[in-house]
PDB file of C-alpha atoms in Angstrom:
ATOM      1  CA  UNK A   1       0.043   0.033  -0.031  1.00 94.00           C
ATOM      2  CA  UNK A   2       1.150   3.502  -0.902  1.00 97.00           C
ATOM      3  CA  UNK A   3       1.054   5.928   1.987  1.00 98.00           C
ATOM      4  CA  UNK A   4      -0.678   9.088   1.052  1.00 98.00           C
ATOM      5  CA  UNK A   5      -0.803  10.848   4.418  1.00 98.00           C
ATOM      6  CA  UNK A   6      -0.236  10.247   8.118  1.00 98.00           C
ATOM      7  CA  UNK A   7      -1.276  12.241  11.049  1.00 98.00           C
ATOM      8  CA  UNK A   8      -1.008  11.617  14.963  1.00 98.00           C
ATOM      9  CA  UNK A   9      -4.463  11.134  16.285  1.00 98.00           C
ATOM     10  CA  UNK A  10      -5.475  10.382  19.886  1.00 98.00           C
ATOM     11  CA  UNK A  11      -2.107   8.643  20.533  1.00 98.00           C
ATOM     12  CA  UNK A  12      -2.221   6.718  17.376  1.00 98.00           C
ATOM     13  CA  UNK A  13      -2.192   7.426  13.670  1.00 98.00           C
ATOM     14  CA  UNK A  14      -4.669   8.254  10.990  1.00 98.00           C
ATOM     15  CA  UNK A  15      -3.278   7.353   7.742  1.00 98.00           C
ATOM     16  CA  UNK A  16      -4.712   7.178   4.003  1.00 98.00           C
ATOM     17  CA  UNK A  17      -3.347   4.601   1.695  1.00 98.00           C
ATOM     18  CA  UNK A  18      -3.910   4.103  -1.887  1.00 98.00           C
ATOM     19  CA  UNK A  19      -3.220   0.610  -3.658  1.00 98.00           C
ATOM     20  CA  UNK A  20      -3.973  -1.123  -7.065  1.00 98.00           C
ATOM     21  CA  UNK A  21      -6.958  -3.388  -6.643  1.00 98.00           C
ATOM     22  CA  UNK A  22      -7.210  -6.496  -8.895  1.00 98.00           C
ATOM     23  CA  UNK A  23     -10.760  -7.193  -7.903  1.00 98.00           C
ATOM     24  CA  UNK A  24     -11.928  -3.659  -8.716  1.00 98.00           C
ATOM     25  CA  UNK A  25      -9.385  -3.310 -11.647  1.00 97.00           C
ATOM     26  CA  UNK A  26      -8.076   0.119 -10.556  1.00 97.00           C
ATOM     27  CA  UNK A  27      -6.633   2.186  -8.046  1.00 97.00           C
ATOM     28  CA  UNK A  28      -8.436   2.242  -4.397  1.00 98.00           C
ATOM     29  CA  UNK A  29      -8.096   4.623  -1.491  1.00 98.00           C
ATOM     30  CA  UNK A  30      -8.621   4.012   2.024  1.00 98.00           C
ATOM     31  CA  UNK A  31      -8.342   5.370   5.473  1.00 98.00           C
ATOM     32  CA  UNK A  32      -6.775   3.485   8.422  1.00 98.00           C
ATOM     33  CA  UNK A  33      -6.766   4.530  12.113  1.00 99.00           C
ATOM     34  CA  UNK A  34      -4.124   2.654  14.300  1.00 98.00           C
ATOM     35  CA  UNK A  35      -4.729   3.060  17.993  1.00 98.00           C
ATOM     36  CA  UNK A  36      -1.658   3.713  20.410  1.00 98.00           C
ATOM     37  CA  UNK A  37      -1.780  -0.076  21.632  1.00 98.00           C
ATOM     38  CA  UNK A  38      -0.826  -1.272  17.960  1.00 98.00           C
ATOM     39  CA  UNK A  39       2.742  -0.098  18.812  1.00 97.00           C
ATOM     40  CA  UNK A  40       2.888  -2.993  21.332  1.00 97.00           C
ATOM     41  CA  UNK A  41       1.517  -5.547  19.308  1.00 97.00           C
ATOM     42  CA  UNK A  42      -1.508  -6.524  16.926  1.00 98.00           C
ATOM     43  CA  UNK A  43      -4.950  -5.261  17.483  1.00 98.00           C
ATOM     44  CA  UNK A  44      -8.487  -6.138  16.503  1.00 98.00           C
ATOM     45  CA  UNK A  45     -10.025  -4.354  13.414  1.00 98.00           C
ATOM     46  CA  UNK A  46     -13.302  -2.529  13.145  1.00 98.00           C
ATOM     47  CA  UNK A  47     -14.498  -2.004   9.579  1.00 99.00           C
ATOM     48  CA  UNK A  48     -16.745   1.107   8.795  1.00 99.00           C
ATOM     49  CA  UNK A  49     -18.529   1.140   5.560  1.00 98.00           C
ATOM     50  CA  UNK A  50     -19.684   4.244   4.388  1.00 98.00           C
ATOM     51  CA  UNK A  51     -22.937   5.327   2.552  1.00 98.00           C
ATOM     52  CA  UNK A  52     -24.134   6.789  -0.695  1.00 98.00           C
ATOM     53  CA  UNK A  53     -21.964   9.767  -2.242  1.00 97.00           C
ATOM     54  CA  UNK A  54     -19.265   9.183   0.460  1.00 98.00           C
ATOM     55  CA  UNK A  55     -15.746   8.477  -0.135  1.00 98.00           C
ATOM     56  CA  UNK A  56     -13.176   7.119   2.484  1.00 98.00           C
ATOM     57  CA  UNK A  57     -12.982  10.536   3.905  1.00 98.00           C
ATOM     58  CA  UNK A  58     -16.544  11.136   5.429  1.00 98.00           C
ATOM     59  CA  UNK A  59     -16.612   9.061   8.336  1.00 98.00           C
ATOM     60  CA  UNK A  60     -12.808   9.447   8.809  1.00 98.00           C
ATOM     61  CA  UNK A  61     -13.356  13.198   9.336  1.00 98.00           C
ATOM     62  CA  UNK A  62     -17.019  13.384  10.797  1.00 98.00           C
ATOM     63  CA  UNK A  63     -17.697  10.238  12.824  1.00 98.00           C
ATOM     64  CA  UNK A  64     -15.258  10.829  15.552  1.00 97.00           C
ATOM     65  CA  UNK A  65     -14.586   7.061  16.066  1.00 98.00           C
ATOM     66  CA  UNK A  66     -10.851   7.455  16.518  1.00 98.00           C
ATOM     67  CA  UNK A  67     -11.081   8.784  20.065  1.00 98.00           C
ATOM     68  CA  UNK A  68     -13.226   5.711  21.223  1.00 98.00           C
ATOM     69  CA  UNK A  69     -11.081   3.416  19.101  1.00 98.00           C
ATOM     70  CA  UNK A  70      -8.018   4.644  20.972  1.00 98.00           C
ATOM     71  CA  UNK A  71      -9.530   4.061  24.209  1.00 98.00           C
ATOM     72  CA  UNK A  72     -10.570   0.450  23.467  1.00 98.00           C
ATOM     73  CA  UNK A  73      -7.600  -0.456  21.447  1.00 98.00           C
ATOM     74  CA  UNK A  74      -9.100  -0.983  17.970  1.00 98.00           C
ATOM     75  CA  UNK A  75      -8.072  -0.213  14.585  1.00 98.00           C
ATOM     76  CA  UNK A  76     -10.595   1.299  12.282  1.00 98.00           C
ATOM     77  CA  UNK A  77     -10.535   0.821   8.416  1.00 99.00           C
ATOM     78  CA  UNK A  78     -12.581   3.329   6.230  1.00 99.00           C
ATOM     79  CA  UNK A  79     -12.786   1.885   2.621  1.00 98.00           C
ATOM     80  CA  UNK A  80     -14.047   3.805  -0.226  1.00 98.00           C
ATOM     81  CA  UNK A  81     -17.713   3.122  -1.372  1.00 98.00           C
ATOM     82  CA  UNK A  82     -16.831   2.333  -5.018  1.00 98.00           C
ATOM     83  CA  UNK A  83     -14.109   2.233  -7.611  1.00 98.00           C
ATOM     84  CA  UNK A  84     -13.371   5.519  -9.173  1.00 97.00           C
ATOM     85  CA  UNK A  85     -11.685   7.279 -11.948  1.00 94.00           C
ATOM     86  CA  UNK A  86     -11.135   7.526 -15.693  1.00 92.00           C
ATOM     87  CA  UNK A  87     -12.710   4.545 -17.372  1.00 94.00           C
ATOM     88  CA  UNK A  88     -14.935   3.466 -14.374  1.00 98.00           C
ATOM     89  CA  UNK A  89     -18.768   3.485 -15.298  1.00 98.00           C
ATOM     90  CA  UNK A  90     -20.634   6.176 -13.697  1.00 98.00           C
ATOM     91  CA  UNK A  91     -24.278   7.704 -13.778  1.00 97.00           C
ATOM     92  CA  UNK A  92     -25.716  11.136 -13.428  1.00 96.00           C
ATOM     93  CA  UNK A  93     -27.788  10.066 -10.567  1.00 97.00           C
ATOM     94  CA  UNK A  94     -26.248  10.262  -7.050  1.00 96.00           C
ATOM     95  CA  UNK A  95     -27.500   6.800  -6.060  1.00 97.00           C
ATOM     96  CA  UNK A  96     -25.868   4.774  -8.847  1.00 98.00           C
ATOM     97  CA  UNK A  97     -22.277   4.329 -10.137  1.00 98.00           C
ATOM     98  CA  UNK A  98     -19.293   5.935  -8.591  1.00 98.00           C
ATOM     99  CA  UNK A  99     -20.092   6.478  -4.775  1.00 98.00           C
ATOM    100  CA  UNK A 100     -22.768   3.951  -4.856  1.00 98.00           C
ATOM    101  CA  UNK A 101     -21.155   0.590  -5.083  1.00 98.00           C
ATOM    102  CA  UNK A 102     -23.802  -0.967  -2.775  1.00 98.00           C
ATOM    103  CA  UNK A 103     -21.282  -3.614  -1.783  1.00 98.00           C
ATOM    104  CA  UNK A 104     -22.317  -5.938  -4.350  1.00 98.00           C
ATOM    105  CA  UNK A 105     -20.432  -7.824  -7.149  1.00 98.00           C
ATOM    106  CA  UNK A 106     -21.923  -6.412 -10.395  1.00 98.00           C
ATOM    107  CA  UNK A 107     -22.726  -8.835 -13.193  1.00 98.00           C
ATOM    108  CA  UNK A 108     -24.093  -6.559 -15.782  1.00 98.00           C
ATOM    109  CA  UNK A 109     -22.527  -4.129 -18.152  1.00 97.00           C
ATOM    110  CA  UNK A 110     -21.024  -1.514 -18.026  1.00 98.00           C
ATOM    111  CA  UNK A 111     -20.659  -2.296 -13.985  1.00 98.00           C
ATOM    112  CA  UNK A 112     -19.169  -5.715 -13.978  1.00 98.00           C
ATOM    113  CA  UNK A 113     -15.662  -4.886 -14.578  1.00 98.00           C
ATOM    114  CA  UNK A 114     -15.087  -2.447 -11.860  1.00 98.00           C
ATOM    115  CA  UNK A 115     -17.867  -2.879  -9.240  1.00 98.00           C
ATOM    116  CA  UNK A 116     -16.920  -5.808  -7.309  1.00 98.00           C
ATOM    117  CA  UNK A 117     -17.105  -4.117  -3.860  1.00 98.00           C
ATOM    118  CA  UNK A 118     -18.170  -7.392  -1.971  1.00 98.00           C
ATOM    119  CA  UNK A 119     -15.192  -9.278  -2.991  1.00 98.00           C
ATOM    120  CA  UNK A 120     -13.185  -6.455  -2.346  1.00 98.00           C
ATOM    121  CA  UNK A 121     -14.297  -5.902   1.218  1.00 98.00           C
ATOM    122  CA  UNK A 122     -14.606  -9.610   2.035  1.00 98.00           C
ATOM    123  CA  UNK A 123     -11.413 -10.946   0.256  1.00 98.00           C
ATOM    124  CA  UNK A 124      -8.923  -8.348  -1.235  1.00 98.00           C
ATOM    125  CA  UNK A 125      -8.559  -5.711   1.312  1.00 98.00           C
ATOM    126  CA  UNK A 126      -8.557  -7.906   4.565  1.00 98.00           C
ATOM    127  CA  UNK A 127      -5.637  -9.951   2.973  1.00 98.00           C
ATOM    128  CA  UNK A 128      -3.805  -6.857   2.194  1.00 98.00           C
ATOM    129  CA  UNK A 129      -4.364  -5.243   5.524  1.00 98.00           C
ATOM    130  CA  UNK A 130      -3.422  -8.523   7.480  1.00 97.00           C
ATOM    131  CA  UNK A 131      -0.158  -8.668   5.419  1.00 97.00           C
ATOM    132  CA  UNK A 132       1.066  -5.126   6.011  1.00 97.00           C
ATOM    133  CA  UNK A 133      -0.597  -3.951   9.360  1.00 98.00           C
ATOM    134  CA  UNK A 134      -0.331  -4.965  13.103  1.00 98.00           C
ATOM    135  CA  UNK A 135      -3.781  -6.766  13.185  1.00 98.00           C
ATOM    136  CA  UNK A 136      -4.819  -9.919  15.119  1.00 97.00           C
ATOM    137  CA  UNK A 137      -7.163 -11.372  12.851  1.00 96.00           C
ATOM    138  CA  UNK A 138     -10.222 -10.310  14.848  1.00 98.00           C
ATOM    139  CA  UNK A 139     -12.800  -8.290  12.594  1.00 98.00           C
ATOM    140  CA  UNK A 140     -16.052  -6.574  13.430  1.00 98.00           C
ATOM    141  CA  UNK A 141     -17.987  -4.710  10.988  1.00 99.00           C
ATOM    142  CA  UNK A 142     -20.446  -1.561  11.205  1.00 98.00           C
ATOM    143  CA  UNK A 143     -21.555   1.034   8.521  1.00 98.00           C
ATOM    144  CA  UNK A 144     -24.088   3.745   7.789  1.00 98.00           C
ATOM    145  CA  UNK A 145     -26.986   3.688   5.507  1.00 98.00           C
ATOM    146  CA  UNK A 146     -25.902   1.937   2.199  1.00 98.00           C
ATOM    147  CA  UNK A 147     -22.868   0.999   4.449  1.00 98.00           C
ATOM    148  CA  UNK A 148     -24.998  -0.361   7.216  1.00 98.00           C
ATOM    149  CA  UNK A 149     -26.581  -2.573   4.488  1.00 98.00           C
ATOM    150  CA  UNK A 150     -22.966  -3.685   3.374  1.00 98.00           C
ATOM    151  CA  UNK A 151     -21.990  -4.364   6.942  1.00 98.00           C
ATOM    152  CA  UNK A 152     -25.098  -6.549   7.720  1.00 98.00           C
ATOM    153  CA  UNK A 153     -25.044  -8.689   4.594  1.00 98.00           C
ATOM    154  CA  UNK A 154     -21.426  -9.079   4.535  1.00 98.00           C
ATOM    155  CA  UNK A 155     -21.417 -10.202   8.257  1.00 98.00           C
ATOM    156  CA  UNK A 156     -24.298 -12.559   7.776  1.00 98.00           C
ATOM    157  CA  UNK A 157     -22.562 -14.129   4.805  1.00 98.00           C
ATOM    158  CA  UNK A 158     -19.099 -14.385   6.321  1.00 98.00           C
ATOM    159  CA  UNK A 159     -19.308 -15.116   9.999  1.00 98.00           C
ATOM    160  CA  UNK A 160     -16.154 -16.784  10.055  1.00 97.00           C
ATOM    161  CA  UNK A 161     -14.399 -13.545   9.021  1.00 97.00           C
ATOM    162  CA  UNK A 162     -16.711 -11.017  11.089  1.00 98.00           C
ATOM    163  CA  UNK A 163     -17.231 -11.676  14.842  1.00 97.00           C
ATOM    164  CA  UNK A 164     -19.358  -8.760  15.576  1.00 98.00           C
ATOM    165  CA  UNK A 165     -21.895  -6.510  13.533  1.00 98.00           C
ATOM    166  CA  UNK A 166     -23.663  -3.132  14.083  1.00 98.00           C
ATOM    167  CA  UNK A 167     -25.107  -0.587  11.921  1.00 98.00           C
ATOM    168  CA  UNK A 168     -26.436   3.035  11.815  1.00 98.00           C
ATOM    169  CA  UNK A 169     -29.560   3.527   9.906  1.00 98.00           C
ATOM    170  CA  UNK A 170     -29.108   0.769   7.540  1.00 98.00           C
ATOM    171  CA  UNK A 171     -31.071  -0.104   4.320  1.00 98.00           C
ATOM    172  CA  UNK A 172     -32.272  -3.427   5.831  1.00 98.00           C
ATOM    173  CA  UNK A 173     -34.538  -4.608   3.063  1.00 98.00           C
ATOM    174  CA  UNK A 174     -33.070  -3.374  -0.337  1.00 98.00           C
ATOM    175  CA  UNK A 175     -35.096  -5.666  -2.371  1.00 98.00           C
ATOM    176  CA  UNK A 176     -38.418  -3.915  -1.260  1.00 97.00           C
ATOM    177  CA  UNK A 177     -36.949  -0.473  -1.396  1.00 97.00           C
ATOM    178  CA  UNK A 178     -36.065   2.220  -4.133  1.00 96.00           C
ATOM    179  CA  UNK A 179     -32.709   2.325  -2.396  1.00 97.00           C
ATOM    180  CA  UNK A 180     -32.025  -1.417  -3.660  1.00 97.00           C
ATOM    181  CA  UNK A 181     -34.265  -2.344  -6.532  1.00 98.00           C
ATOM    182  CA  UNK A 182     -32.897   0.242  -8.956  1.00 98.00           C
ATOM    183  CA  UNK A 183     -29.309  -0.401  -8.150  1.00 98.00           C
ATOM    184  CA  UNK A 184     -29.749  -4.301  -7.955  1.00 98.00           C
ATOM    185  CA  UNK A 185     -31.532  -4.095 -11.418  1.00 98.00           C
ATOM    186  CA  UNK A 186     -28.599  -2.217 -12.842  1.00 98.00           C
ATOM    187  CA  UNK A 187     -25.789  -4.167 -11.251  1.00 98.00           C
ATOM    188  CA  UNK A 188     -27.341  -7.646 -11.040  1.00 98.00           C
ATOM    189  CA  UNK A 189     -30.127  -7.792 -13.674  1.00 98.00           C
ATOM    190  CA  UNK A 190     -33.774  -8.148 -13.344  1.00 97.00           C
ATOM    191  CA  UNK A 191     -33.909 -11.660 -12.011  1.00 97.00           C
ATOM    192  CA  UNK A 192     -34.703 -10.984  -8.456  1.00 98.00           C
ATOM    193  CA  UNK A 193     -33.209 -14.443  -7.501  1.00 97.00           C
ATOM    194  CA  UNK A 194     -29.916 -12.863  -7.799  1.00 97.00           C
ATOM    195  CA  UNK A 195     -30.558 -10.006  -5.411  1.00 98.00           C
ATOM    196  CA  UNK A 196     -31.193 -12.437  -2.361  1.00 98.00           C
ATOM    197  CA  UNK A 197     -27.584 -12.469  -1.124  1.00 98.00           C
ATOM    198  CA  UNK A 198     -27.565  -8.526  -0.769  1.00 98.00           C
ATOM    199  CA  UNK A 199     -30.596  -8.271   1.405  1.00 98.00           C
ATOM    200  CA  UNK A 200     -30.120  -8.352   5.247  1.00 98.00           C
ATOM    201  CA  UNK A 201     -33.678  -9.279   5.977  1.00 98.00           C
ATOM    202  CA  UNK A 202     -33.668 -12.253   3.613  1.00 98.00           C
ATOM    203  CA  UNK A 203     -30.148 -13.312   4.629  1.00 98.00           C
ATOM    204  CA  UNK A 204     -31.152 -13.159   8.579  1.00 98.00           C
ATOM    205  CA  UNK A 205     -34.316 -15.261   7.785  1.00 98.00           C
ATOM    206  CA  UNK A 206     -32.262 -17.739   5.825  1.00 97.00           C
ATOM    207  CA  UNK A 207     -29.016 -17.952   7.659  1.00 96.00           C
ATOM    208  CA  UNK A 208     -29.489 -16.328  11.115  1.00 96.00           C
ATOM    209  CA  UNK A 209     -26.600 -14.712  13.160  1.00 98.00           C
ATOM    210  CA  UNK A 210     -25.033 -16.746  15.934  1.00 97.00           C
ATOM    211  CA  UNK A 211     -24.128 -13.434  17.828  1.00 96.00           C
ATOM    212  CA  UNK A 212     -26.141 -10.383  18.838  1.00 98.00           C
ATOM    213  CA  UNK A 213     -26.752  -7.210  16.588  1.00 98.00           C
ATOM    214  CA  UNK A 214     -26.666  -3.591  17.549  1.00 98.00           C
ATOM    215  CA  UNK A 215     -28.655  -1.091  15.143  1.00 98.00           C
ATOM    216  CA  UNK A 216     -29.285   2.459  15.708  1.00 98.00           C
ATOM    217  CA  UNK A 217     -31.849   4.260  13.644  1.00 98.00           C
ATOM    218  CA  UNK A 218     -32.786   8.059  13.902  1.00 98.00           C
ATOM    219  CA  UNK A 219     -36.558   8.327  14.612  1.00 98.00           C
ATOM    220  CA  UNK A 220     -36.869  11.445  12.587  1.00 98.00           C
ATOM    221  CA  UNK A 221     -34.677  10.265   9.690  1.00 98.00           C
ATOM    222  CA  UNK A 222     -35.943  11.782   6.367  1.00 98.00           C
ATOM    223  CA  UNK A 223     -35.193   8.428   4.554  1.00 98.00           C
ATOM    224  CA  UNK A 224     -37.124   5.988   6.819  1.00 97.00           C
ATOM    225  CA  UNK A 225     -39.409   4.824   4.009  1.00 96.00           C
ATOM    226  CA  UNK A 226     -36.299   3.774   2.052  1.00 97.00           C
ATOM    227  CA  UNK A 227     -34.463   2.178   5.024  1.00 98.00           C
ATOM    228  CA  UNK A 228     -37.426   0.102   6.217  1.00 97.00           C
ATOM    229  CA  UNK A 229     -36.294  -0.321   9.812  1.00 98.00           C
ATOM    230  CA  UNK A 230     -39.742  -2.001  10.659  1.00 97.00           C
ATOM    231  CA  UNK A 231     -38.732  -4.906   8.363  1.00 98.00           C
ATOM    232  CA  UNK A 232     -35.826  -5.737  10.505  1.00 98.00           C
ATOM    233  CA  UNK A 233     -37.184  -5.126  13.797  1.00 98.00           C
ATOM    234  CA  UNK A 234     -40.162  -7.479  13.117  1.00 98.00           C
ATOM    235  CA  UNK A 235     -37.941 -10.006  11.822  1.00 98.00           C
ATOM    236  CA  UNK A 236     -35.735  -9.943  14.625  1.00 98.00           C
ATOM    237  CA  UNK A 237     -38.686 -10.356  17.046  1.00 97.00           C
ATOM    238  CA  UNK A 238     -40.239 -13.314  14.911  1.00 97.00           C
ATOM    239  CA  UNK A 239     -36.791 -15.161  15.090  1.00 96.00           C
ATOM    240  CA  UNK A 240     -35.981 -14.071  18.691  1.00 97.00           C
ATOM    241  CA  UNK A 241     -32.747 -12.986  17.346  1.00 98.00           C
ATOM    242  CA  UNK A 242     -30.271 -11.567  20.085  1.00 98.00           C
ATOM    243  CA  UNK A 243     -29.712  -7.954  19.600  1.00 98.00           C
ATOM    244  CA  UNK A 244     -30.770  -4.374  20.069  1.00 97.00           C
ATOM    245  CA  UNK A 245     -32.593  -2.058  17.710  1.00 97.00           C
ATOM    246  CA  UNK A 246     -32.902   1.534  19.005  1.00 98.00           C
ATOM    247  CA  UNK A 247     -34.945   4.062  17.450  1.00 98.00           C
ATOM    248  CA  UNK A 248     -33.346   7.443  18.657  1.00 98.00           C
ATOM    249  CA  UNK A 249     -35.771  10.309  19.214  1.00 98.00           C
ATOM    250  CA  UNK A 250     -35.096  13.310  17.245  1.00 98.00           C
ATOM    251  CA  UNK A 251     -32.098  12.092  15.289  1.00 98.00           C
ATOM    252  CA  UNK A 252     -31.905  12.116  11.445  1.00 98.00           C
ATOM    253  CA  UNK A 253     -29.705  10.570   8.925  1.00 98.00           C
ATOM    254  CA  UNK A 254     -26.660  12.861   9.201  1.00 98.00           C
ATOM    255  CA  UNK A 255     -23.163  12.199  10.579  1.00 98.00           C
ATOM    256  CA  UNK A 256     -24.316  14.052  13.732  1.00 98.00           C
ATOM    257  CA  UNK A 257     -26.231  11.042  14.356  1.00 98.00           C
ATOM    258  CA  UNK A 258     -23.434   8.747  13.650  1.00 98.00           C
ATOM    259  CA  UNK A 259     -21.178  10.703  15.860  1.00 98.00           C
ATOM    260  CA  UNK A 260     -23.670  10.666  18.665  1.00 98.00           C
ATOM    261  CA  UNK A 261     -23.679   7.030  19.059  1.00 98.00           C
ATOM    262  CA  UNK A 262     -20.265   5.999  17.800  1.00 98.00           C
ATOM    263  CA  UNK A 263     -18.951   5.438  21.094  1.00 98.00           C
ATOM    264  CA  UNK A 264     -21.644   2.893  21.876  1.00 98.00           C
ATOM    265  CA  UNK A 265     -20.707   1.029  18.767  1.00 98.00           C
ATOM    266  CA  UNK A 266     -17.059   1.068  19.292  1.00 98.00           C
ATOM    267  CA  UNK A 267     -17.484  -0.270  22.811  1.00 98.00           C
ATOM    268  CA  UNK A 268     -19.920  -2.802  21.608  1.00 98.00           C
ATOM    269  CA  UNK A 269     -17.362  -4.124  19.143  1.00 98.00           C
ATOM    270  CA  UNK A 270     -14.628  -3.976  21.467  1.00 98.00           C
ATOM    271  CA  UNK A 271     -16.160  -6.184  24.030  1.00 97.00           C
ATOM    272  CA  UNK A 272     -16.990  -8.828  21.480  1.00 97.00           C
ATOM    273  CA  UNK A 273     -13.709  -8.862  19.603  1.00 97.00           C
ATOM    274  CA  UNK A 274     -11.572  -8.941  22.724  1.00 87.00           C
ATOM    275  CA  UNK A 275     -13.834 -11.819  24.219  1.00 73.00           C
ATOM    276  CA  UNK A 276     -13.577 -13.815  20.872  1.00 60.00           C
TER     277      UNK A 276
END
């Protein structure tokens, strides 16, 4: 990985790296926070997946997770939300193309060549980070909005890799939402049988989750009809799934919401990763 920048941060370091991705067939950029404890040995890693229109920078700058991660001895990685650059397919709409990878492996033209964010997060980037950074192999995953969708679906499909999962205002049922149906049709085609592996509610119903789940949702979120939190709440109750889904009064969809409850999520993951 090529180091782009590095700054001292809460006794640790906040770095930005770029690297050539074979899976996404292009250059990818990511942020990585290492806590002060990493100077003495490998530490657990918390993945933060960002939402629509975001880059690696949004949560790295706005979510305030580094302070809490330093306290609990967690590294945090902030991947980008899609491949980017000249020659990478894009769309004029904010919710398709660059900045809107939806953490799927696209199968349709013109997206299939580059938009393979699922494999990038599950296969390529973990291998690269473990090879080059002081990490102990214990992974947790969280994310916001589209990134919350990615965190839940990736964890449910890969429990051997991710030991803990949480989400902020996730898109939980994209096969029944305009934030999902539009993108899945473009990236995966019109056969909805190919969409099942990228819907958190459908995956939880089929596969379950051995651990517990933490989800925070703003009660005055302007995108509630697209996020469909009631679908996940009802499913967790029906399955008697261990976890907590909290509707936070007065909070919207912004990073003010994420920053307000980030400490809870970092502590949640730290407790589970250190006990693993």
